XYZ file of C-alpha atoms in Angstrom:
569
model
C -12.034 -39.189 -15.253
C -10.233 -37.186 -12.259
C -11.949 -33.825 -11.251
C -9.915 -31.153 -10.141
C -11.240 -28.162 -7.363
C -8.605 -25.985 -6.916
C -5.366 -25.578 -8.875
C -2.239 -23.454 -7.472
C 0.631 -22.403 -9.356
C 3.804 -21.928 -6.717
C 6.450 -20.092 -9.524
C 10.086 -20.988 -8.834
C 11.214 -17.644 -9.935
C 13.244 -15.707 -6.722
C 11.110 -13.841 -4.223
C 7.603 -14.725 -6.061
C 4.416 -17.071 -5.113
C 2.080 -17.096 -7.745
C -1.348 -18.551 -6.779
C -4.120 -19.096 -9.429
C -7.735 -20.532 -8.769
C -8.251 -22.363 -12.147
C -11.643 -20.865 -12.378
C -10.574 -17.227 -13.011
C -10.028 -16.731 -16.716
C -6.992 -14.325 -17.250
C -4.661 -13.318 -19.870
C -2.350 -11.858 -17.846
C -1.721 -13.087 -14.131
C 0.260 -11.266 -11.590
C 2.253 -12.853 -8.958
C 1.745 -12.314 -5.623
C 4.552 -11.160 -3.897
C 3.763 -10.714 -0.445
C 5.834 -7.718 0.206
C 5.507 -3.934 -0.128
C 7.849 -2.819 -2.529
C 7.905 -5.181 -5.480
C 5.454 -7.193 -7.885
C 6.230 -9.062 -10.736
C 4.381 -10.271 -13.421
C 4.999 -14.116 -14.977
C 5.476 -13.433 -18.578
C 5.012 -15.759 -21.480
C 1.701 -17.036 -19.830
C -1.260 -17.729 -22.140
C -4.138 -19.309 -20.356
C -7.233 -20.705 -22.230
C -10.436 -22.102 -20.460
C -12.725 -24.037 -21.786
C -16.027 -25.083 -19.660
C -14.463 -22.765 -16.864
C -11.960 -25.225 -16.746
C -7.975 -25.330 -16.952
C -6.203 -26.355 -20.267
C -3.633 -24.151 -20.232
C -0.548 -23.527 -22.572
C 2.356 -22.318 -20.194
C 5.211 -20.981 -21.753
C 7.485 -20.523 -18.237
C 9.149 -24.289 -17.646
C 9.884 -23.166 -14.262
C 6.848 -23.617 -12.571
C 5.612 -26.235 -9.805
C 1.885 -27.594 -10.074
C 0.106 -28.420 -6.635
C -2.898 -29.936 -7.562
C -5.973 -30.334 -5.166
C -8.668 -33.341 -5.842
C -11.948 -32.843 -5.028
C -11.671 -36.115 -3.136
C -9.105 -34.705 -0.868
C -11.777 -31.455 0.331
C -13.149 -32.025 3.348
C -17.089 -30.857 3.698
C -15.826 -28.221 5.906
C -13.635 -26.562 3.427
C -10.152 -28.098 4.368
C -7.652 -28.693 1.631
C -5.576 -31.864 2.367
C -2.487 -31.562 -0.983
C -2.161 -33.781 -3.116
C 1.326 -32.639 -4.479
C 1.541 -33.838 -8.044
C 4.305 -32.698 -10.338
C 3.239 -32.259 -14.110
C 6.459 -32.123 -16.370
C 8.554 -29.272 -16.414
C 7.685 -27.679 -20.113
C 3.652 -28.018 -19.285
C 1.391 -28.355 -22.467
C -2.231 -28.461 -23.276
C -1.745 -32.100 -23.779
C -0.845 -32.414 -20.202
C -4.337 -31.132 -19.344
C -5.946 -32.911 -22.080
C -8.049 -35.505 -19.664
C -8.298 -33.318 -17.030
C -11.329 -31.389 -16.313
C -11.219 -28.893 -13.683
C -14.234 -27.283 -11.102
C -14.954 -23.896 -11.590
C -16.360 -23.842 -8.156
C -13.888 -23.692 -5.130
C -14.571 -25.086 -1.790
C -17.139 -23.413 -0.030
C -15.458 -20.966 3.005
C -16.710 -20.145 6.668
C -17.803 -16.882 6.494
C -19.238 -14.389 9.389
C -22.681 -12.734 8.181
C -22.105 -9.239 7.888
C -25.534 -8.097 7.377
C -27.140 -5.032 9.217
C -23.107 -4.127 10.354
C -21.849 -0.919 10.127
C -22.362 1.024 6.795
C -18.146 1.162 5.694
C -17.515 3.363 2.481
C -15.564 2.327 -0.008
C -13.502 3.992 -2.513
C -11.382 2.988 -5.751
C -7.773 4.230 -6.276
C -7.470 5.616 -9.933
C -4.555 4.329 -11.864
C -1.466 6.398 -11.182
C -1.389 7.633 -14.642
C -5.117 8.792 -14.976
C -3.438 12.462 -15.527
C 0.026 12.744 -17.604
C 2.659 15.064 -17.146
C 0.824 17.758 -19.541
C -1.944 17.372 -16.951
C -4.185 16.292 -19.519
C -6.793 13.452 -18.568
C -5.975 10.439 -20.433
C -8.334 8.333 -22.222
C -11.496 10.046 -20.661
C -14.092 7.678 -22.537
C -12.465 4.377 -21.171
C -12.508 5.853 -17.824
C -16.396 7.144 -17.696
C -17.304 3.714 -18.937
C -15.169 2.110 -15.780
C -16.631 4.933 -13.298
C -20.241 4.304 -14.085
C -19.518 0.284 -13.795
C -18.124 1.185 -10.066
C -21.122 3.187 -9.586
C -23.406 0.517 -10.271
C -22.244 -1.523 -7.527
C -22.482 1.353 -5.006
C -18.989 1.860 -4.712
C -19.015 5.574 -2.716
C -15.992 7.307 -4.464
C -12.346 7.051 -5.804
C -9.103 8.096 -5.083
C -6.603 10.415 -7.094
C -3.150 11.358 -6.951
C -2.429 15.049 -7.251
C 1.231 15.027 -8.302
C 3.252 18.029 -7.417
C 5.683 16.781 -9.966
C 2.929 17.240 -12.629
C 1.047 20.930 -11.101
C 4.030 22.587 -10.474
C 6.398 21.132 -13.026
C 8.380 23.742 -14.170
C 8.289 27.327 -12.298
C 7.900 27.598 -8.383
C 4.338 28.905 -7.304
C 3.151 28.175 -11.485
C 0.157 25.558 -10.841
C -1.148 23.675 -13.575
C -4.745 22.301 -12.460
C -6.343 21.176 -15.851
C -6.841 17.882 -16.267
C -7.866 17.306 -12.542
C -10.749 20.085 -12.967
C -11.908 17.635 -15.755
C -11.488 14.726 -13.787
C -13.263 15.806 -10.747
C -16.446 17.321 -13.213
C -16.719 13.832 -14.484
C -16.469 12.104 -10.869
C -19.360 14.778 -9.704
C -21.381 14.365 -12.455
C -21.621 10.839 -11.558
C -22.429 11.612 -8.056
C -19.072 10.054 -6.674
C -17.100 11.407 -3.796
C -13.213 11.324 -4.159
C -10.190 11.450 -1.962
C -7.490 13.520 -2.956
C -3.902 12.680 -2.194
C -1.198 15.804 -2.206
C 1.328 13.534 -3.845
C 4.460 15.451 -2.905
C 6.889 12.034 -3.683
C 8.167 10.658 -6.651
C 6.258 7.943 -9.036
C 8.025 5.132 -9.872
C 10.326 1.826 -8.463
C 7.611 1.163 -5.664
C 4.665 -1.437 -5.648
C 2.369 -1.122 -8.470
C 3.868 1.895 -9.917
C 3.599 1.343 -13.964
C 4.314 5.310 -14.572
C 7.365 7.620 -14.092
C 6.487 10.811 -12.453
C 9.642 12.426 -10.952
C 9.339 15.273 -8.834
C 9.329 18.771 -10.052
C 12.137 19.874 -12.674
C 13.104 22.888 -10.440
C 13.463 21.159 -7.498
C 15.681 18.325 -9.341
C 17.431 21.456 -10.628
C 18.234 22.282 -7.405
C 19.362 19.009 -6.111
C 22.089 19.035 -9.020
C 23.850 21.763 -6.801
C 22.549 20.774 -3.573
C 22.243 16.841 -3.012
C 21.772 17.307 0.617
C 17.728 18.422 0.173
C 17.223 14.106 -0.448
C 17.425 11.335 2.331
C 20.964 9.696 2.167
C 22.176 6.406 3.799
C 25.307 5.767 5.096
C 26.894 5.163 2.155
C 26.355 8.659 0.539
C 23.218 7.292 -1.700
C 20.870 10.114 -2.079
C 17.099 9.003 -2.618
C 15.259 11.128 -4.693
C 11.606 9.909 -3.983
C 11.018 12.788 -1.735
C 12.554 15.728 0.444
C 14.408 15.191 3.453
C 12.911 16.224 6.355
C 16.247 18.066 7.623
C 14.736 20.985 5.164
C 11.340 21.290 6.442
C 12.634 24.633 8.180
C 15.906 25.512 5.808
C 14.861 28.021 3.242
C 17.037 26.318 0.385
C 14.190 26.281 -2.224
C 14.467 29.027 -3.785
C 13.848 31.133 -0.567
C 11.201 28.995 0.927
C 11.160 26.055 2.719
C 10.027 22.706 2.131
C 7.019 22.994 4.648
C 6.391 26.355 2.617
C 6.603 24.908 -0.490
C 3.876 22.105 0.966
C 1.247 24.576 1.781
C 1.469 27.052 -0.613
C 1.073 23.862 -2.998
C -2.254 22.826 -1.035
C -3.493 26.264 -0.574
C -3.641 26.562 -4.406
C -5.538 23.246 -4.715
C -8.010 24.511 -2.066
C -8.701 27.943 -3.890
C -8.834 26.132 -7.351
C -11.312 23.586 -6.296
C -13.341 25.392 -4.213
C -16.716 24.797 -5.699
C -15.612 20.986 -4.815
C -15.364 21.544 -1.607
C -18.403 23.407 -0.968
C -20.843 20.879 -2.533
C -18.817 17.976 -0.314
C -17.644 16.381 -3.813
C -14.299 16.370 -2.036
C -14.906 14.086 1.381
C -11.299 13.516 2.274
C -7.830 15.166 2.288
C -4.435 12.830 2.496
C -1.414 14.449 2.995
C 1.613 13.198 1.262
C 4.453 12.937 4.062
C 6.787 10.759 2.709
C 7.850 8.288 0.058
C 4.765 6.510 -1.090
C 3.134 8.990 0.214
C 3.544 7.402 3.671
C 4.706 8.481 6.868
C 7.856 6.984 6.903
C 11.804 7.410 5.788
C 12.484 5.402 2.414
C 14.670 2.952 4.344
C 13.744 0.080 1.929
C 14.897 1.351 -1.737
C 14.389 -1.444 -4.236
C 16.863 0.492 -6.733
C 19.686 0.851 -4.252
C 19.135 -3.194 -3.921
C 16.725 -4.148 -1.115
C 15.093 -7.209 -1.491
C 12.367 -8.326 0.849
C 13.017 -9.008 3.864
C 16.067 -6.975 4.406
C 16.147 -4.726 7.299
C 16.650 -1.379 5.468
C 19.471 1.294 6.277
C 18.671 4.374 8.263
C 18.526 7.894 6.323
C 19.479 10.368 8.173
C 23.022 11.111 6.663
C 22.346 14.371 4.461
C 23.825 17.576 6.255
C 20.650 19.159 7.474
C 19.699 15.736 9.471
C 23.488 15.095 10.700
C 23.441 18.641 12.062
C 19.833 17.883 13.936
C 21.699 14.579 15.383
C 24.876 16.509 16.466
C 22.820 19.556 18.076
C 20.518 16.793 19.900
C 23.627 15.161 21.011
C 25.132 17.854 22.677
C 21.850 19.047 24.410
C 21.848 15.508 25.988
C 25.414 16.254 27.309
C 26.831 13.424 25.097
C 28.002 15.082 22.108
C 30.350 11.904 21.215
C 26.364 10.669 20.309
C 25.772 12.896 17.425
C 26.419 10.366 14.902
C 24.367 7.200 13.513
C 24.994 3.541 14.005
C 28.123 2.200 12.556
C 26.872 -1.360 12.905
C 23.549 -1.724 12.005
C 24.154 -3.562 8.479
C 23.126 -2.989 5.282
C 19.755 -3.050 3.083
C 19.686 -7.101 3.042
C 20.651 -8.061 6.264
C 18.974 -9.880 8.706
C 18.875 -8.880 12.602
C 21.096 -11.210 14.203
C 23.383 -10.651 11.494
C 24.198 -7.025 12.997
C 24.957 -5.671 16.742
C 22.647 -2.758 16.538
C 19.628 -5.069 15.625
C 20.533 -8.511 17.303
C 18.630 -9.679 20.684
C 20.648 -7.532 23.579
C 22.085 -5.345 20.479
C 22.709 -1.694 20.737
C 19.225 -0.789 19.569
C 18.395 -1.300 23.355
C 21.854 0.517 24.870
C 22.145 3.794 26.291
C 23.288 5.381 22.939
C 20.872 3.301 20.782
C 17.303 4.627 22.403
C 18.958 7.815 21.967
C 19.315 7.820 18.839
C 16.170 5.910 17.776
C 14.213 8.397 20.044
C 15.795 11.398 17.627
C 14.827 9.478 14.723
C 11.395 8.827 15.154
C 10.517 11.868 16.981
C 11.991 13.465 13.540
C 9.343 11.835 11.700
C 6.652 12.749 14.053
C 7.785 16.285 14.168
C 7.612 16.363 10.323
C 4.141 14.779 10.230
C 3.291 17.792 13.163
C 4.347 20.493 10.876
C 2.748 19.317 7.566
C -0.365 18.729 9.295
C -0.692 21.904 10.859
C -0.402 23.604 7.915
C -3.011 21.101 6.134
C -5.484 22.181 8.453
C -5.138 25.670 7.691
C -5.339 25.444 3.885
C -8.257 22.890 3.782
C -10.270 24.111 6.957
C -13.678 22.040 7.519
C -12.662 19.147 5.212
C -11.331 15.876 6.953
C -7.534 15.230 6.634
C -5.358 11.813 6.653
C -2.047 10.590 7.081
C -1.030 7.382 5.536
C 1.211 4.733 7.110
C 3.006 1.683 5.797
C 2.395 -1.705 7.239
C 6.224 -2.773 7.746
C 5.175 -6.021 8.842
C 8.645 -8.252 8.573
C 10.744 -9.081 11.817
C 7.643 -7.949 13.298
C 8.340 -11.213 15.739
C 11.504 -10.339 16.826
C 12.830 -8.270 19.503
C 13.888 -5.496 17.759
C 11.517 -5.079 15.034
C 14.602 -3.485 13.109
C 12.589 -3.209 9.759
C 10.414 -0.409 11.713
C 13.260 0.863 13.512
C 15.351 1.807 10.142
C 11.378 2.956 8.606
C 11.597 5.270 11.588
C 8.922 3.628 13.755
C 10.540 2.956 17.282
C 8.393 0.172 17.898
C 10.758 -2.650 19.493
C 8.723 -5.445 21.767
C 9.383 -2.985 24.761
C 7.620 -0.274 23.247
C 4.324 1.421 21.402
C 5.920 2.722 18.736
C 2.692 3.766 17.367
C 0.872 5.594 20.033
C 2.925 8.800 19.574
C 1.934 8.958 16.092
C -1.338 8.411 16.574
C -1.132 11.338 19.292
C -0.144 13.654 16.968
C -2.891 12.780 14.383
C -5.123 13.465 17.128
C -3.560 16.756 17.713
C -4.760 17.667 14.203
C -7.933 15.490 14.371
C -6.807 13.570 11.035
C -7.455 10.131 10.487
C -5.229 7.385 10.144
C -4.662 5.004 6.716
C -2.892 1.813 7.174
C -1.870 -0.794 4.391
C -1.494 -4.603 4.692
C -5.047 -4.955 5.988
C -5.524 -8.206 3.569
C -2.259 -9.820 4.050
C -2.574 -13.158 6.331
C 0.312 -14.358 8.646
C 0.454 -17.631 8.152
C 0.840 -17.449 4.419
C 3.764 -14.644 5.296
C 4.965 -17.852 7.266
C 4.573 -20.360 4.528
C 5.909 -18.161 2.171
C 8.836 -16.291 3.560
C 9.466 -18.231 7.062
C 12.892 -16.536 7.259
C 11.218 -12.885 7.459
C 9.292 -13.820 11.002
C 6.431 -11.405 9.811
C 3.116 -10.949 11.737
C 1.158 -8.332 9.117
C -2.187 -9.318 11.612
C -0.570 -8.347 15.031
C 0.914 -5.510 13.208
C -2.614 -4.253 11.725
C -3.904 -4.719 15.301
C -1.089 -2.744 17.363
C -1.498 0.331 14.579
C -5.447 0.417 14.577
C -5.901 0.146 18.415
C -2.934 2.876 18.891
C -5.620 5.054 16.836
C -8.934 4.284 18.161
C -7.318 4.408 22.009
C -6.951 8.115 21.236
C -10.571 8.267 19.234
C -9.378 8.980 15.667
C -10.806 8.153 12.678
C -8.916 4.637 11.025
C -9.331 3.928 7.207
C -7.068 1.494 5.267
C -6.048 -0.248 2.195
C -4.781 -3.264 0.746
C -1.022 -3.318 -0.208
C -1.071 -5.355 -3.146
C -3.754 -6.559 -5.558
C -6.535 -8.394 -4.593
C -9.193 -10.403 -6.003
C -9.960 -14.117 -4.019
C -12.729 -14.021 -1.343
C -10.032 -15.141 1.605
C -8.161 -11.819 1.252
C -12.001 -9.750 1.165
C -12.665 -11.929 4.140
C -9.419 -10.689 6.047
C -10.431 -7.151 5.223
C -13.680 -7.229 6.386
C -12.644 -8.634 9.515
C -10.290 -6.017 10.249
C -13.041 -3.587 9.089
C -15.429 -4.461 11.399
C -14.314 -6.231 14.633
C -15.740 -9.037 15.687
C -18.073 -8.798 19.271
C -15.872 -5.621 19.893
C -17.821 -3.923 22.830
C -16.891 -0.382 21.651
C -18.325 -1.426 18.104
C -15.293 0.203 16.549
C -14.771 -0.300 12.597
C -13.130 1.367 10.071
C -14.244 4.962 8.922
C -13.758 3.889 5.174
C -11.620 1.040 2.914
C -9.909 2.320 -0.141
C -9.348 -0.648 -2.924
C -5.828 -0.584 -4.730
C -6.701 -0.150 -7.752
C -8.798 0.095 -10.805
C -7.281 -1.979 -13.684
C -8.504 -4.099 -16.195
C -8.192 -7.440 -14.240
C -10.548 -5.876 -11.179
C -12.943 -5.241 -14.325
C -12.585 -9.148 -15.392
C -16.215 -10.214 -14.427
C -15.749 -12.950 -12.255
C -13.373 -10.544 -9.894
C -15.842 -7.829 -10.884
C -18.192 -9.784 -9.229
C -16.467 -10.902 -6.219
C -15.376 -7.228 -5.842
C -19.598 -6.392 -5.889
C -19.616 -8.808 -3.355
C -17.186 -7.213 -0.655
C -18.469 -3.869 -1.147
C -22.148 -5.179 -0.037
C -20.667 -6.731 2.909
C -18.604 -3.448 3.686
C -21.995 -1.823 3.341
C -23.773 -4.008 6.030
C -26.180 -5.507 2.936
C -27.620 -8.831 2.754
C -26.029 -10.771 -0.304
C -26.693 -13.939 -2.041
C -23.912 -16.539 -2.432
C -21.455 -16.139 -5.496
C -20.708 -19.399 -6.050
C -24.358 -19.964 -6.948
C -24.655 -17.269 -9.243
C -21.486 -17.981 -11.272
C -22.778 -21.749 -11.845
C -25.565 -19.990 -13.196
C -23.959 -17.709 -15.648
C -20.990 -20.684 -16.843
C -24.065 -22.750 -17.015
C -25.561 -20.024 -19.379
C -22.439 -19.508 -21.147
C -21.921 -23.431 -21.882
C -25.421 -23.601 -23.338
C -24.712 -20.486 -25.709
C -20.952 -21.993 -26.940
C -22.544 -25.460 -27.837
């Protein structure tokens, strides 16, 4: 008899890494794609478990199985890999004589007892409110909210979609479904983080619904497509409006920032009672695609695949006019153009003359262009957050930055440059953003705090990624100007190693100033999270974020498995 302690399935589909702990039962198992714009699911997998062991029927024949035996797991928890290739078409017979232990090797963990209390929120599903602004399946949602409340989750985050609320007629707002939702949350004595979502939903990581921009905006865009971000080839991105029209009266007599302000002001008036009684704890202001302050430089719909460098998105007529004016002011009018040697979406830095080591990104022109490109980003955040503070006076506001961690170990940081973060190896590109947020006393919300650099190196060594280095740089840029820093995970997380990485970032070890995250928002409420073992692990994480003492999950799980086995015999 062979006793197995863990099984890791590595799916050979392109750009797809799938890890699965054999002790975690599931009927549909998500692939873990460690890049921000893509999540796939391995289809046609039926995984059946007996006595918390694996007796699976895997219908996808393109899987290689790496098996770690208990004999090769050291006392300290170090795994020595014993590679065994099973038959390509795995069947139940292939595991008939194997038993799999349900207990993973014990990890060395910090004790977070009596550490600072970090509130934990959970994002609600994207489709919680439908296109008619109705609450979807309220009975199921209330049960899930009660379950979250039972493990002392502090609150939930919800997107207030511009495309739903102001869908058809300018300045005609429908908040009905959100009213019902907010009342439900208040009745459970939970808090609300609310996102002003001025972007399209669909086509990004985790998007399972499609919510376009308002129909009246789309009608304007048909006649004037320059209201959208545009790449060098003239492809328009409909995720959000270009920042070039922030001050242009092209939206039926209003500028883009006026449209955003009117929307935020309507929300503040409509939900005044929830502000007054403190149910709404924070408003996150959507500032770009996915609600993040960045250019839409890596759109999957235009063929981008990880770890491509992406493309500059400044070729609408409004931003080009701004660039031309900046070049004239500088005294070099011929600089009023975008780079012609920056490659395309899926290129690597060394394949372009602009981003390669010693490339044009660090030339006189390159520095001018990147300064202008990043300044447009900062100025957009500055304008919108100033109006947000007017609309939500007295309520904390926040802005979200994306974690562009690929090519971080190169000199140019190409993927960050195309996204608008002027952060090459010889310049701190996040300090100006942090200073702008400080001006408005806005919190910074940062993603990818669960990712580990070693995992990135193993899975995508060609990407030269360093999420840990990026997180450390961004968090310190914010802490250096004394603004609150919150975070969220970039991809679904159910495993203890991921939670431990979040905890390490949330409460840095031996920080002389005692700095820590102001809040953490978990992405996202789903059936997978609510599965019993996943939810037990999540509860353990919440308690550690709160600084509570905990008992060991493995012991609890072993007791539960013993009871379940006895019940089934």
